[in-house]
CSV table of C-alpha atoms in Angstrom, one decimal:
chain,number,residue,atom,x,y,z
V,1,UNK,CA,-15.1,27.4,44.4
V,2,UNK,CA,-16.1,23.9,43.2
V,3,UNK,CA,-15.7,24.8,39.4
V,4,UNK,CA,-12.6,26.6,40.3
V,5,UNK,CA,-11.1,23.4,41.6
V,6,UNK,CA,-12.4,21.5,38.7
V,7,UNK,CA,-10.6,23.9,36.0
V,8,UNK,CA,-7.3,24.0,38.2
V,9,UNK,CA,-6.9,20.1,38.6
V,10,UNK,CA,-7.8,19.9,34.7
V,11,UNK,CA,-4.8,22.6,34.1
V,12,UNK,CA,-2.8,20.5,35.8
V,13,UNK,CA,-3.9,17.3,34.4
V,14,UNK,CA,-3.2,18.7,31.1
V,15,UNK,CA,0.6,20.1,31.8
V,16,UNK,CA,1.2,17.1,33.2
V,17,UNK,CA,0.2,15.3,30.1
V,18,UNK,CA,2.1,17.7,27.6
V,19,UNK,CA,5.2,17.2,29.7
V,20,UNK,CA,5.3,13.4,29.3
V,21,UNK,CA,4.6,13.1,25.6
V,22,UNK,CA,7.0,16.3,24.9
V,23,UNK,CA,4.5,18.1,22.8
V,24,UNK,CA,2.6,21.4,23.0
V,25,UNK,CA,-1.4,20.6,22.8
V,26,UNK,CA,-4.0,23.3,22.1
V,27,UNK,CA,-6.9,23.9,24.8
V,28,UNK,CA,-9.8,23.8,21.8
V,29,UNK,CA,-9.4,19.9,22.4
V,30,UNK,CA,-9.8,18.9,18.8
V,31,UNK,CA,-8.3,15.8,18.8
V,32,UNK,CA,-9.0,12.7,16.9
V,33,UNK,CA,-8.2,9.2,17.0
V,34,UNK,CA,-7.3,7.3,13.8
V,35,UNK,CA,-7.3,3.7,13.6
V,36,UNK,CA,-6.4,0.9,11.1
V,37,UNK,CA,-8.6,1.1,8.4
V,38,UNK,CA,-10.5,-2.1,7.0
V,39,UNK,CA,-8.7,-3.4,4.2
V,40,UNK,CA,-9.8,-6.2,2.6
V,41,UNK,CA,-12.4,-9.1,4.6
V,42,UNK,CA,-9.4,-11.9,3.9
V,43,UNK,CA,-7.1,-9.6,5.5
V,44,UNK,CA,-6.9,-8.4,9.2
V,45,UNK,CA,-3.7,-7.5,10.1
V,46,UNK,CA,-0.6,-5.7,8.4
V,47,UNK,CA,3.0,-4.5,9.5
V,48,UNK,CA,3.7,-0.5,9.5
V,49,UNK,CA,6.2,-0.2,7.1
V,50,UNK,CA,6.6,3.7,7.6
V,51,UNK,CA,5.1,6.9,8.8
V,52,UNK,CA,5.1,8.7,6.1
V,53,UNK,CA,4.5,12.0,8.4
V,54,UNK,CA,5.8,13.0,11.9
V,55,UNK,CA,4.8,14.1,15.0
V,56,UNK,CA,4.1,18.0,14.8
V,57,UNK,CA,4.1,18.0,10.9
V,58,UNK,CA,1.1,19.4,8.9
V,59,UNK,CA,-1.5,17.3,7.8
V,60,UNK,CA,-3.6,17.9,5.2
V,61,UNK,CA,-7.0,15.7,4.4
V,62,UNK,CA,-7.0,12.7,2.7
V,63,UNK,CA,-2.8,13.0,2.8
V,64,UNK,CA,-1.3,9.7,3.6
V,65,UNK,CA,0.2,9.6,7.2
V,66,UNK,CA,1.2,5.8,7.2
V,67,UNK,CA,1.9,2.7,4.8
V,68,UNK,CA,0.5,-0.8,6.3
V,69,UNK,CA,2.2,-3.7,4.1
V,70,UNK,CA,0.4,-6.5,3.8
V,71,UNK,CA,0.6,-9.8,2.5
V,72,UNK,CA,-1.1,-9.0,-1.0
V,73,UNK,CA,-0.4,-4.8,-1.0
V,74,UNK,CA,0.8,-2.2,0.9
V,75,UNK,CA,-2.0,-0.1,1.9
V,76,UNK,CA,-2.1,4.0,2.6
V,77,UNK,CA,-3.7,4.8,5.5
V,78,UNK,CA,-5.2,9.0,4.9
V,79,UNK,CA,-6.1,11.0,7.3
V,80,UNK,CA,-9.7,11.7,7.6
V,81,UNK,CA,-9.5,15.2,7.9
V,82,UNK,CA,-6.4,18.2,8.5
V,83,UNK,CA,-4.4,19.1,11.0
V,84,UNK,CA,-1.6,18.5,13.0
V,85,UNK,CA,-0.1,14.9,13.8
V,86,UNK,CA,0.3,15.1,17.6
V,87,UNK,CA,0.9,11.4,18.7
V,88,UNK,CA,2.0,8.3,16.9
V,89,UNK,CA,0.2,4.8,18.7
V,90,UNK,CA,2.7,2.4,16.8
V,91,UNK,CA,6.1,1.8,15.9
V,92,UNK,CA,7.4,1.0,12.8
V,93,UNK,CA,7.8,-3.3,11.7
V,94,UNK,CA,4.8,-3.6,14.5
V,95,UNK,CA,2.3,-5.8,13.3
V,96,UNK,CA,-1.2,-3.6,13.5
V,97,UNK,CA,-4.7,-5.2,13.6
V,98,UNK,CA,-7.8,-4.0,11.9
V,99,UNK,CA,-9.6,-1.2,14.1
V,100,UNK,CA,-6.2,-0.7,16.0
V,101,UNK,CA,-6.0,2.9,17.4
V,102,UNK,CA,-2.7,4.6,15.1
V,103,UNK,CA,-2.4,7.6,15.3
V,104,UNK,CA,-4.0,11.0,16.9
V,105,UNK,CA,-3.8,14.6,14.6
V,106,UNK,CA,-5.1,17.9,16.3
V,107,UNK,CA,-8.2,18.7,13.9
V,108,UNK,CA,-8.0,21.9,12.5
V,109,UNK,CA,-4.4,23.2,14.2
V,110,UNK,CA,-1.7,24.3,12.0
V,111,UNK,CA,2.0,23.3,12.8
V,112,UNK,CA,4.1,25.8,14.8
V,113,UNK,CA,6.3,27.7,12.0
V,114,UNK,CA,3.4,27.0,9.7
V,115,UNK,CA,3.0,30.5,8.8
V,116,UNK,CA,6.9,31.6,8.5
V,117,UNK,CA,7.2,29.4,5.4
V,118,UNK,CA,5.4,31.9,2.9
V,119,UNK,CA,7.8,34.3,3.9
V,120,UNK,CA,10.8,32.3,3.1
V,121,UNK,CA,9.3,31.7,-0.3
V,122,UNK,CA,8.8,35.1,-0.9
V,123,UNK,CA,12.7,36.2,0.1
V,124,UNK,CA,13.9,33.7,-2.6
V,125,UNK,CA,11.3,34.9,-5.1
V,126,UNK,CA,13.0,38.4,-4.5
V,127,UNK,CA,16.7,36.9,-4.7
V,128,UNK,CA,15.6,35.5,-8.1
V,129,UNK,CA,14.2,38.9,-8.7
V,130,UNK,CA,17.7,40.4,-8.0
V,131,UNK,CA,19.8,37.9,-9.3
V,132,UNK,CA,19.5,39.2,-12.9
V,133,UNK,CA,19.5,42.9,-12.5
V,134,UNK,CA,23.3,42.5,-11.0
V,135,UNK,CA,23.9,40.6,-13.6
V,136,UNK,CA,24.7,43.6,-16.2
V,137,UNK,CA,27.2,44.9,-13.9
V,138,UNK,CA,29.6,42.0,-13.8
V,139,UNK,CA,28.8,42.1,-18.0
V,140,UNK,CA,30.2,45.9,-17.6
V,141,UNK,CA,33.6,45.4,-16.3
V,142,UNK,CA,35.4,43.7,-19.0
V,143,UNK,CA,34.3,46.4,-21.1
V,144,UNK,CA,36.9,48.7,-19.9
V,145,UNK,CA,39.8,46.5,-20.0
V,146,UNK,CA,40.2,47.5,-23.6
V,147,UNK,CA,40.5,51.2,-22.6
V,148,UNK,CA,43.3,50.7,-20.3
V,149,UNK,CA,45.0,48.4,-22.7
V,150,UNK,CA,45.3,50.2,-25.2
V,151,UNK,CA,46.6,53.3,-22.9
V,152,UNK,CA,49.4,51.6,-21.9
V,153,UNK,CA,52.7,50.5,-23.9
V,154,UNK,CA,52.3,46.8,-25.6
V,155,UNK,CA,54.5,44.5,-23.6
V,156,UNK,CA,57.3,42.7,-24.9
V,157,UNK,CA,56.5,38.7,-26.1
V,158,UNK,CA,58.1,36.4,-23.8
V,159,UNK,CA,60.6,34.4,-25.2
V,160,UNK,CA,60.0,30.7,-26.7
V,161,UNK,CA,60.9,28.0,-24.8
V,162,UNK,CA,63.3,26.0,-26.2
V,163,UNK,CA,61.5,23.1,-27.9
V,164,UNK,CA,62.9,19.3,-26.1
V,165,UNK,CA,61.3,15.9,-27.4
V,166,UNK,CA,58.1,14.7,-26.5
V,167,UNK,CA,59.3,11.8,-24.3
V,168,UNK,CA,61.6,13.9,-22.8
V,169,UNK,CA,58.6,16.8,-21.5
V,170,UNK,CA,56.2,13.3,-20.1
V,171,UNK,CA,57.7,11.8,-16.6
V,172,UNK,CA,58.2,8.1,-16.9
V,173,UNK,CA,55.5,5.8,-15.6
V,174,UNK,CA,56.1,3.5,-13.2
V,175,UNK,CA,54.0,0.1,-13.9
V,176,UNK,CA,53.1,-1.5,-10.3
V,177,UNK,CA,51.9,-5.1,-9.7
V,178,UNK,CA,48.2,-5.4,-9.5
V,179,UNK,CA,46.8,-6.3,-5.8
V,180,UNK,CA,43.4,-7.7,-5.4
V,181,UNK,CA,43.3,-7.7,-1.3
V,182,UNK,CA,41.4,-10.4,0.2
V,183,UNK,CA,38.1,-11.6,-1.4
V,184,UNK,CA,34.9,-10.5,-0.1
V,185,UNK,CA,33.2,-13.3,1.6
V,186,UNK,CA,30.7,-11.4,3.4
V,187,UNK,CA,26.7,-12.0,3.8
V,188,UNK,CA,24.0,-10.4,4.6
V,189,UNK,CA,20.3,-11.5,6.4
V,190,UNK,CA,17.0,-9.7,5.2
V,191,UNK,CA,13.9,-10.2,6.8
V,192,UNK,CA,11.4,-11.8,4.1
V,193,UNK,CA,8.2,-8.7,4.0
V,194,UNK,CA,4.5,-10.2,4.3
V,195,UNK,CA,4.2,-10.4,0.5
V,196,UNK,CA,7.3,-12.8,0.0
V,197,UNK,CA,6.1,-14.9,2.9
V,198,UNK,CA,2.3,-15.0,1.8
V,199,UNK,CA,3.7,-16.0,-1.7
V,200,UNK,CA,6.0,-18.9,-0.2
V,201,UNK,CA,2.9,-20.0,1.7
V,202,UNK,CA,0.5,-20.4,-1.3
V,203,UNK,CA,3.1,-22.3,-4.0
V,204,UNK,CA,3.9,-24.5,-1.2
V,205,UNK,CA,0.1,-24.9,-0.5
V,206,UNK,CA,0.1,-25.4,-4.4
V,207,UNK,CA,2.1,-27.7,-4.4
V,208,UNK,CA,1.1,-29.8,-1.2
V,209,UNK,CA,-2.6,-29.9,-2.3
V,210,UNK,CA,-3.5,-30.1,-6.4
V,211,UNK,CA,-2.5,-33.4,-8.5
V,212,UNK,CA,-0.1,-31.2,-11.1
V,213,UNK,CA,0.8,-31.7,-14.0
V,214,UNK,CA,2.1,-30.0,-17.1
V,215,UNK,CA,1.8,-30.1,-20.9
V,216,UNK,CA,3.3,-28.3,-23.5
V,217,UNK,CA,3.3,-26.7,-27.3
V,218,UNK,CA,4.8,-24.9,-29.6
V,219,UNK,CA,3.5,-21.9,-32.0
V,220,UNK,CA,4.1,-20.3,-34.8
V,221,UNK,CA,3.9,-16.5,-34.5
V,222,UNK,CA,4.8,-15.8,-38.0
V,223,UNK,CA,0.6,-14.4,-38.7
V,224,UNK,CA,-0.1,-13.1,-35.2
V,225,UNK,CA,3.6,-10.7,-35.5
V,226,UNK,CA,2.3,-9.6,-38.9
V,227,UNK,CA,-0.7,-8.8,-37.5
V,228,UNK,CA,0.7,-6.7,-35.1
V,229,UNK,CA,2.9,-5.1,-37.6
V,230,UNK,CA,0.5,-4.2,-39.9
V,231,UNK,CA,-2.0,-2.5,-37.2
V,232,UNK,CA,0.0,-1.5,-34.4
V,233,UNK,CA,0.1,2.1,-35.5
V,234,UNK,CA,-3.5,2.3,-35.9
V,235,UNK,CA,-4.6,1.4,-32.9
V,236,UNK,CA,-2.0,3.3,-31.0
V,237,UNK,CA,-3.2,6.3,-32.9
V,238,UNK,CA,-6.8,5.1,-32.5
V,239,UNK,CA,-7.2,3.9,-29.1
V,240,UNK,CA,-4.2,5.7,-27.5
V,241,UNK,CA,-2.7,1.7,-26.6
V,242,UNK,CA,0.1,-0.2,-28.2
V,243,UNK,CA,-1.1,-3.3,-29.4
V,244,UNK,CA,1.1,-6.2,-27.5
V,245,UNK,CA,1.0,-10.2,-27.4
V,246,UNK,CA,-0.9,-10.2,-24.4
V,247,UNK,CA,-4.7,-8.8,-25.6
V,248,UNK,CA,-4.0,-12.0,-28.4
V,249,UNK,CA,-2.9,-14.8,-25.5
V,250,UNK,CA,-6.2,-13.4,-23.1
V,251,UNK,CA,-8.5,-13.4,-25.9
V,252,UNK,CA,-7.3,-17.2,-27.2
V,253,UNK,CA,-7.6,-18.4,-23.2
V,254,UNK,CA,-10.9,-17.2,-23.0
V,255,UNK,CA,-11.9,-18.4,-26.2
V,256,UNK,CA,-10.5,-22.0,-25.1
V,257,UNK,CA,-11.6,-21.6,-21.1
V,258,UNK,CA,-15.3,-21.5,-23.0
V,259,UNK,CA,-15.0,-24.2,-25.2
V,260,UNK,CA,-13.1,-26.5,-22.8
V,261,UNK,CA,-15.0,-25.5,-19.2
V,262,UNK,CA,-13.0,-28.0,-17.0
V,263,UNK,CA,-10.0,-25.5,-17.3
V,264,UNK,CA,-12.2,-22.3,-16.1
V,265,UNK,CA,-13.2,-24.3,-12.7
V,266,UNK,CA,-12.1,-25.3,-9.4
V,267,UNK,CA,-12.5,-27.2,-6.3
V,268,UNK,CA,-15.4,-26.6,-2.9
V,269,UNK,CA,-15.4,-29.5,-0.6
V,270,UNK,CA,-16.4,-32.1,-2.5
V,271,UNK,CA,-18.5,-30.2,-5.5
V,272,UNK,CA,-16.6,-28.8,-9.0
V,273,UNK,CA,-17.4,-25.4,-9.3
V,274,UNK,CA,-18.0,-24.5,-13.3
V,275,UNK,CA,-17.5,-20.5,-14.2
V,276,UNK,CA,-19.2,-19.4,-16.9
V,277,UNK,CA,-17.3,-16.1,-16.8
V,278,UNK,CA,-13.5,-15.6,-17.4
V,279,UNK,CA,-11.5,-13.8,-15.1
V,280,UNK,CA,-8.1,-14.2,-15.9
V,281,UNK,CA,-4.9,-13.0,-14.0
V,282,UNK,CA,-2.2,-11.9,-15.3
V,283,UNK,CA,1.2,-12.4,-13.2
V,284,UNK,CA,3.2,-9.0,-13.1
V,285,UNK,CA,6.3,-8.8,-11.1
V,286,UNK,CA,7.3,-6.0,-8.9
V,287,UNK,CA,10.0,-5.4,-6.6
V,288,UNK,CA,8.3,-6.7,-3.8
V,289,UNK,CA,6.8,-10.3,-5.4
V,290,UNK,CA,4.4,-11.4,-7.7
V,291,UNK,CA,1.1,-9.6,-8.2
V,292,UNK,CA,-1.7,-11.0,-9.7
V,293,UNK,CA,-4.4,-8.3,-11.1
V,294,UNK,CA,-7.6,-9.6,-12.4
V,295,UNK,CA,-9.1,-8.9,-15.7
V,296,UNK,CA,-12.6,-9.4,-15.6
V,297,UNK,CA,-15.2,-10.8,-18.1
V,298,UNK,CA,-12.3,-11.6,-21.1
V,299,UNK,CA,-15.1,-13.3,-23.1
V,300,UNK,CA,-16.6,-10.0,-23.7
V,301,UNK,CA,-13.4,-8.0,-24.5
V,302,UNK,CA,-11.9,-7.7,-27.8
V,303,UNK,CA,-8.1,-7.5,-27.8
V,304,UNK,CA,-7.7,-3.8,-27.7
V,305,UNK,CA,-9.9,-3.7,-24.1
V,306,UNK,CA,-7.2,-6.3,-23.1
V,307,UNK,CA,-4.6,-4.6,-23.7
V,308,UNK,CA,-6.2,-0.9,-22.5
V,309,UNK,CA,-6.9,-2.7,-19.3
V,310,UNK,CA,-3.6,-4.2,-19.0
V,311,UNK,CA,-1.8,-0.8,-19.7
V,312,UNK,CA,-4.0,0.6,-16.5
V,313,UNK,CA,-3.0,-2.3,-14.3
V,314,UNK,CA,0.8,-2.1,-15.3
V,315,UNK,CA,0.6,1.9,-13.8
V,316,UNK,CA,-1.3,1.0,-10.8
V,317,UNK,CA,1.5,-1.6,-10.5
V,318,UNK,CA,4.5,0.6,-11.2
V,319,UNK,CA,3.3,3.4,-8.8
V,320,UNK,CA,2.8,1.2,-6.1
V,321,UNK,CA,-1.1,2.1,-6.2
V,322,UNK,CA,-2.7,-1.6,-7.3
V,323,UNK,CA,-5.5,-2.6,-4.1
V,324,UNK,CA,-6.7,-5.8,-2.9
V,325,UNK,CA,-10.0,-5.3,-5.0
V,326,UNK,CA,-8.0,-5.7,-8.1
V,327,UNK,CA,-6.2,-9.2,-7.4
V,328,UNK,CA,-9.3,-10.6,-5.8
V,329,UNK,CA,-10.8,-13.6,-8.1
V,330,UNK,CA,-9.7,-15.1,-10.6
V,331,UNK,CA,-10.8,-18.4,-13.1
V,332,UNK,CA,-7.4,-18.4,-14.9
V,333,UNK,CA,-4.0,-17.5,-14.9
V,334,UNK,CA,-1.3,-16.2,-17.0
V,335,UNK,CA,2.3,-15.6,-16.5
V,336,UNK,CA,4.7,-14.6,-19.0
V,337,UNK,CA,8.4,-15.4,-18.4
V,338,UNK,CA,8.9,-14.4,-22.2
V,339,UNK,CA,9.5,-11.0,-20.9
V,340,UNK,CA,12.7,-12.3,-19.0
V,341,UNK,CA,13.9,-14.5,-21.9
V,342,UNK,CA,12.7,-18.0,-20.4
V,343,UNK,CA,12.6,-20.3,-23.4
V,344,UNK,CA,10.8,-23.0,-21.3
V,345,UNK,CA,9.4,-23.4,-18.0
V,346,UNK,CA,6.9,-25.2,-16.0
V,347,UNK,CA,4.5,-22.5,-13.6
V,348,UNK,CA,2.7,-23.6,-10.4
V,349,UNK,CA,-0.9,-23.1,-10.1
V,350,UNK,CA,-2.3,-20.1,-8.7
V,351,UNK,CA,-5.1,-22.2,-6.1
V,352,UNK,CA,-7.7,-22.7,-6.6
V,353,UNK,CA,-8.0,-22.2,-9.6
V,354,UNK,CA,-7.3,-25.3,-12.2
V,355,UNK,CA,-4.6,-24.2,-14.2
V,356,UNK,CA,-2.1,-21.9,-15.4
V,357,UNK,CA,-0.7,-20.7,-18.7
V,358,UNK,CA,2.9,-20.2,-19.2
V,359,UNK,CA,4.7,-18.0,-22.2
V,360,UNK,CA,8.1,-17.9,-22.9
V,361,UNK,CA,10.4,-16.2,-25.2
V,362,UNK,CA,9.9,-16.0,-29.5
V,363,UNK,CA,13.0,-17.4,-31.1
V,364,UNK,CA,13.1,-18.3,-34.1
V,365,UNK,CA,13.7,-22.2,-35.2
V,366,UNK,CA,14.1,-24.2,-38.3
V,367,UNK,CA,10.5,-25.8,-38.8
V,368,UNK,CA,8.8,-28.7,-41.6
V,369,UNK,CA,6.1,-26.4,-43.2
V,370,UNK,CA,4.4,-27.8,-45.7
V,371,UNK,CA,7.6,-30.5,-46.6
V,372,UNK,CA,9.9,-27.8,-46.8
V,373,UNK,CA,12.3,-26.1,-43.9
V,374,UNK,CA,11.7,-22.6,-43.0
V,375,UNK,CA,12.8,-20.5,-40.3
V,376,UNK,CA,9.7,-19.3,-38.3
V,377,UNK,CA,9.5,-17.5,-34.9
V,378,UNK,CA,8.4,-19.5,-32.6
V,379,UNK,CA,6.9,-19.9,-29.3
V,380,UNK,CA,7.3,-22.8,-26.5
V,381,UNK,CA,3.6,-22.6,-24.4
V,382,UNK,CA,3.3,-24.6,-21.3
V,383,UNK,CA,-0.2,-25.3,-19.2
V,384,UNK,CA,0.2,-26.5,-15.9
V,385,UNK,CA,-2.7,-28.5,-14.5
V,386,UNK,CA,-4.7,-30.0,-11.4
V,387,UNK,CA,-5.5,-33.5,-12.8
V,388,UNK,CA,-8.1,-34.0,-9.8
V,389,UNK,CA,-10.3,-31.6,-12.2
V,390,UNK,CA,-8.5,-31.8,-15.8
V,391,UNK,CA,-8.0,-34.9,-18.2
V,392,UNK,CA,-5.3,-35.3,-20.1
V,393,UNK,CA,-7.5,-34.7,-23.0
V,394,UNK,CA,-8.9,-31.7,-21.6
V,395,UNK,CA,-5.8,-30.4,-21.3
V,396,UNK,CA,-4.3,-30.9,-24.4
V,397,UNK,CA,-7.5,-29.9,-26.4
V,398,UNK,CA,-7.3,-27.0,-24.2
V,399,UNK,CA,-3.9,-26.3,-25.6
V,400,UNK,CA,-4.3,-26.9,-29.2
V,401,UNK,CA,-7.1,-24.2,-29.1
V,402,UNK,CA,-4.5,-21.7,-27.8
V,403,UNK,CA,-2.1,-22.5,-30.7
V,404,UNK,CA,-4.9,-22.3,-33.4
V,405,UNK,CA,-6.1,-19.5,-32.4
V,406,UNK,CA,-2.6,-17.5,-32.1
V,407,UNK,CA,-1.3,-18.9,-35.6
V,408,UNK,CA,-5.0,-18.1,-36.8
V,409,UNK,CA,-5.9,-14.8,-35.2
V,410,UNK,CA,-9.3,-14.9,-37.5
V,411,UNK,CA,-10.9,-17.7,-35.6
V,412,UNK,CA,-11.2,-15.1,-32.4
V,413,UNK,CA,-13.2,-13.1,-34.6
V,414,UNK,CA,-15.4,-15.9,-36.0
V,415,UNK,CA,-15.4,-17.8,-32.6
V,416,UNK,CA,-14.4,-21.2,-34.1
């Protein structure tokens, strides 16, 4: 009698239950609790952007069930194994903290209707099927319209209309004054997402904290476009990557960063911190903000790894697939507003890191060379500084090394 009781008040525990959250639970009990996954140690919370599945809808494993944005990426929460999504534990917009319960998916259950959906794939298969076969017979039917043509009697040609002038045949237009209504002077309030904010924050920490400062050069892209001209077909056949400015500008900053350390540092407490590696980010803009992938260890790259590693990071960024792991770091930054058509601009620095390079458009200019004007293409550079760890004579040298090394693509190859 006792385990009677005992089964009877759990039936009713479990009606109750289905009844309140409106969905039909199976008694197997195979139901599993998925929370926030860890994303990144300088990140603990996110806001759920969407649920990317439903309550009652299939789940397969490792399919993505939710979207967490954060304040560097969005991140795709999976679930851990199939089933069916039974409960959702959040709401979209509500900010979610790591190890948060989300969501709860029926291991192992398959969604009601599951099984009908086969069937309905096999009914249009055979409509497909069918679809040509009748095809023939609609073909068929003008065939005889010859035969009973030709058995009856020709009939007479109607008579010509009589012919009247062109602008007699067209009605007359009637020209109307133009009305432009009332001007549009609506607007319109967007919430700023958690990577626009994060963004705001950090320039304006940027700003606030390093002593900046910016210098600037010009160079002469005349041998570094010929370059480019003359190989660009062999590597793309070669390496399977299109040989861009970029690989050049990465290789020349690492080439300088090594020559002139005080740029490839930054700031602990009181101590300088000296990198004898080069990391360098490159800024890449995406519809949600500026991203800032790493490219690790540029002093041991040649310029096609550059730009076969660039090409990787570009799809990562375009399908919405680049992770926390591959912004993380950084010595050095470069961001290229050339791409956009800035002729000349001064960048902030990405802390806390010492400096940033900026490129800007190629235009071509009258320039002195060698007493005489010519018209090169040319290239405004800028490097934006923290003079608490950079000289002016850092910096500059820092520069100059750039431009040498872009009009004089060589010297990367004999390191001088």
């Amino acid at each position: 009698m006792a385990r009677l009781a005992g089964a009877l008040a759990f039936q009713n525990a479990q009606s109750a239950f289905s009844k309140h959250s409106g969905l039909r639970f199976y008694s197997d009990g195979k139901y599993k609790t998925i929370k926030v996954p860890h994303m990144a140690d300088s990140i603990t919370e996110g806001t759920l952007k969407a649920w990317v599945k439903q309550v009652g809808e299939q789940v397969e494993q490792d399919e993505e069930v939710a979207s967490i944005e954060t304040d560097k990426v969005d991140i795709p929460v999976n679930s851990p194994v199939a089933g069916v999504l039974r409960e959702l534990l959040a709401n979209e917009e509500d900010t979610v903290v790591v190890g948060q319960d989300l969501f709860r998916i029926e291991e192992g259950a398959v969604a009601e209707g599951g099984a009908a959906k086969p069937k309905a794939s096999e009914a249009a298969a055979e409509a497909e099927a069918a679809a040509p076969a009748e095809e023939p017979k609609k073909e068929a039917a003008p065939a005889s319209a010859p035969a009973s043509a030709s058995a009856s009697a020709p009939a007479p040609a109607p008579a010509a209309p009589a012919t009247t002038p062109a602008a007699a045949r067209q009605p007359k237009e009637e020209t109307k004054p133009m009305s432009f209504g009332e001007p549009n002077r609506s607007e319109r309030r967007v919430k700023m997402n958690r990577m626009r904010l994060r963004i705001s924050e950090r320039l304006k920490q940027s700003q606030n904290t390093a002593a900046s400062l910016t210098t600037f050069n010009e160079i002469d892209m005349t041998n570094l476009m010929d370059m480019r001209k003359q190989y660009k077909d062999a590597v793309l056949k070669t390496h399977g990557v299109k040989l861009g400015y970029m690989g050049a500008f990465v290789k020349a900053c690492s080439h300088a960063l090594q020559a002139v350390p005080e740029v490839n540092a930054s700031i602990s407490g009181d101590h300088l911190v000296f990198y004898d590696y080069c990391d360098v980010s490159v800024a890449v803009a995406t519809p949600k903000g500026l991203v800032t992938p790493v490219l690790r260890n540029t002093e041991r790259m040649s310029m096609v790894d550059v730009e076969q590693e660039i090409a990787n990071l570009g799809r990562k960024a375009r399908d919405n697939k680049i992770t926390v792991e591959d912004m993380a770091g950084g010595t050095f930054t470069i961001s290229n507003g050339g791409v956009f058509g800035s002729l000349y601009g001064t960048p902030i620095i990405n802390m806390p890191q010492a400096a940033i390079l900026g490129m800007h458009a190629i235009k071509e200019r009258p320039v002195v060379i060698n007493g005489k004007i010519e018209i090169r293409p040319m290239m405004y550079v800028a490097l934006s500084y923290d003079h608490r760890i950079i000289d002016g004579r850092e910096a500059v040298t820092f520069l100059v090394k750039i431009k040498e090394a872009i009009e004089d693509p060589r010297r990367l190859l004999l390191n001088v």
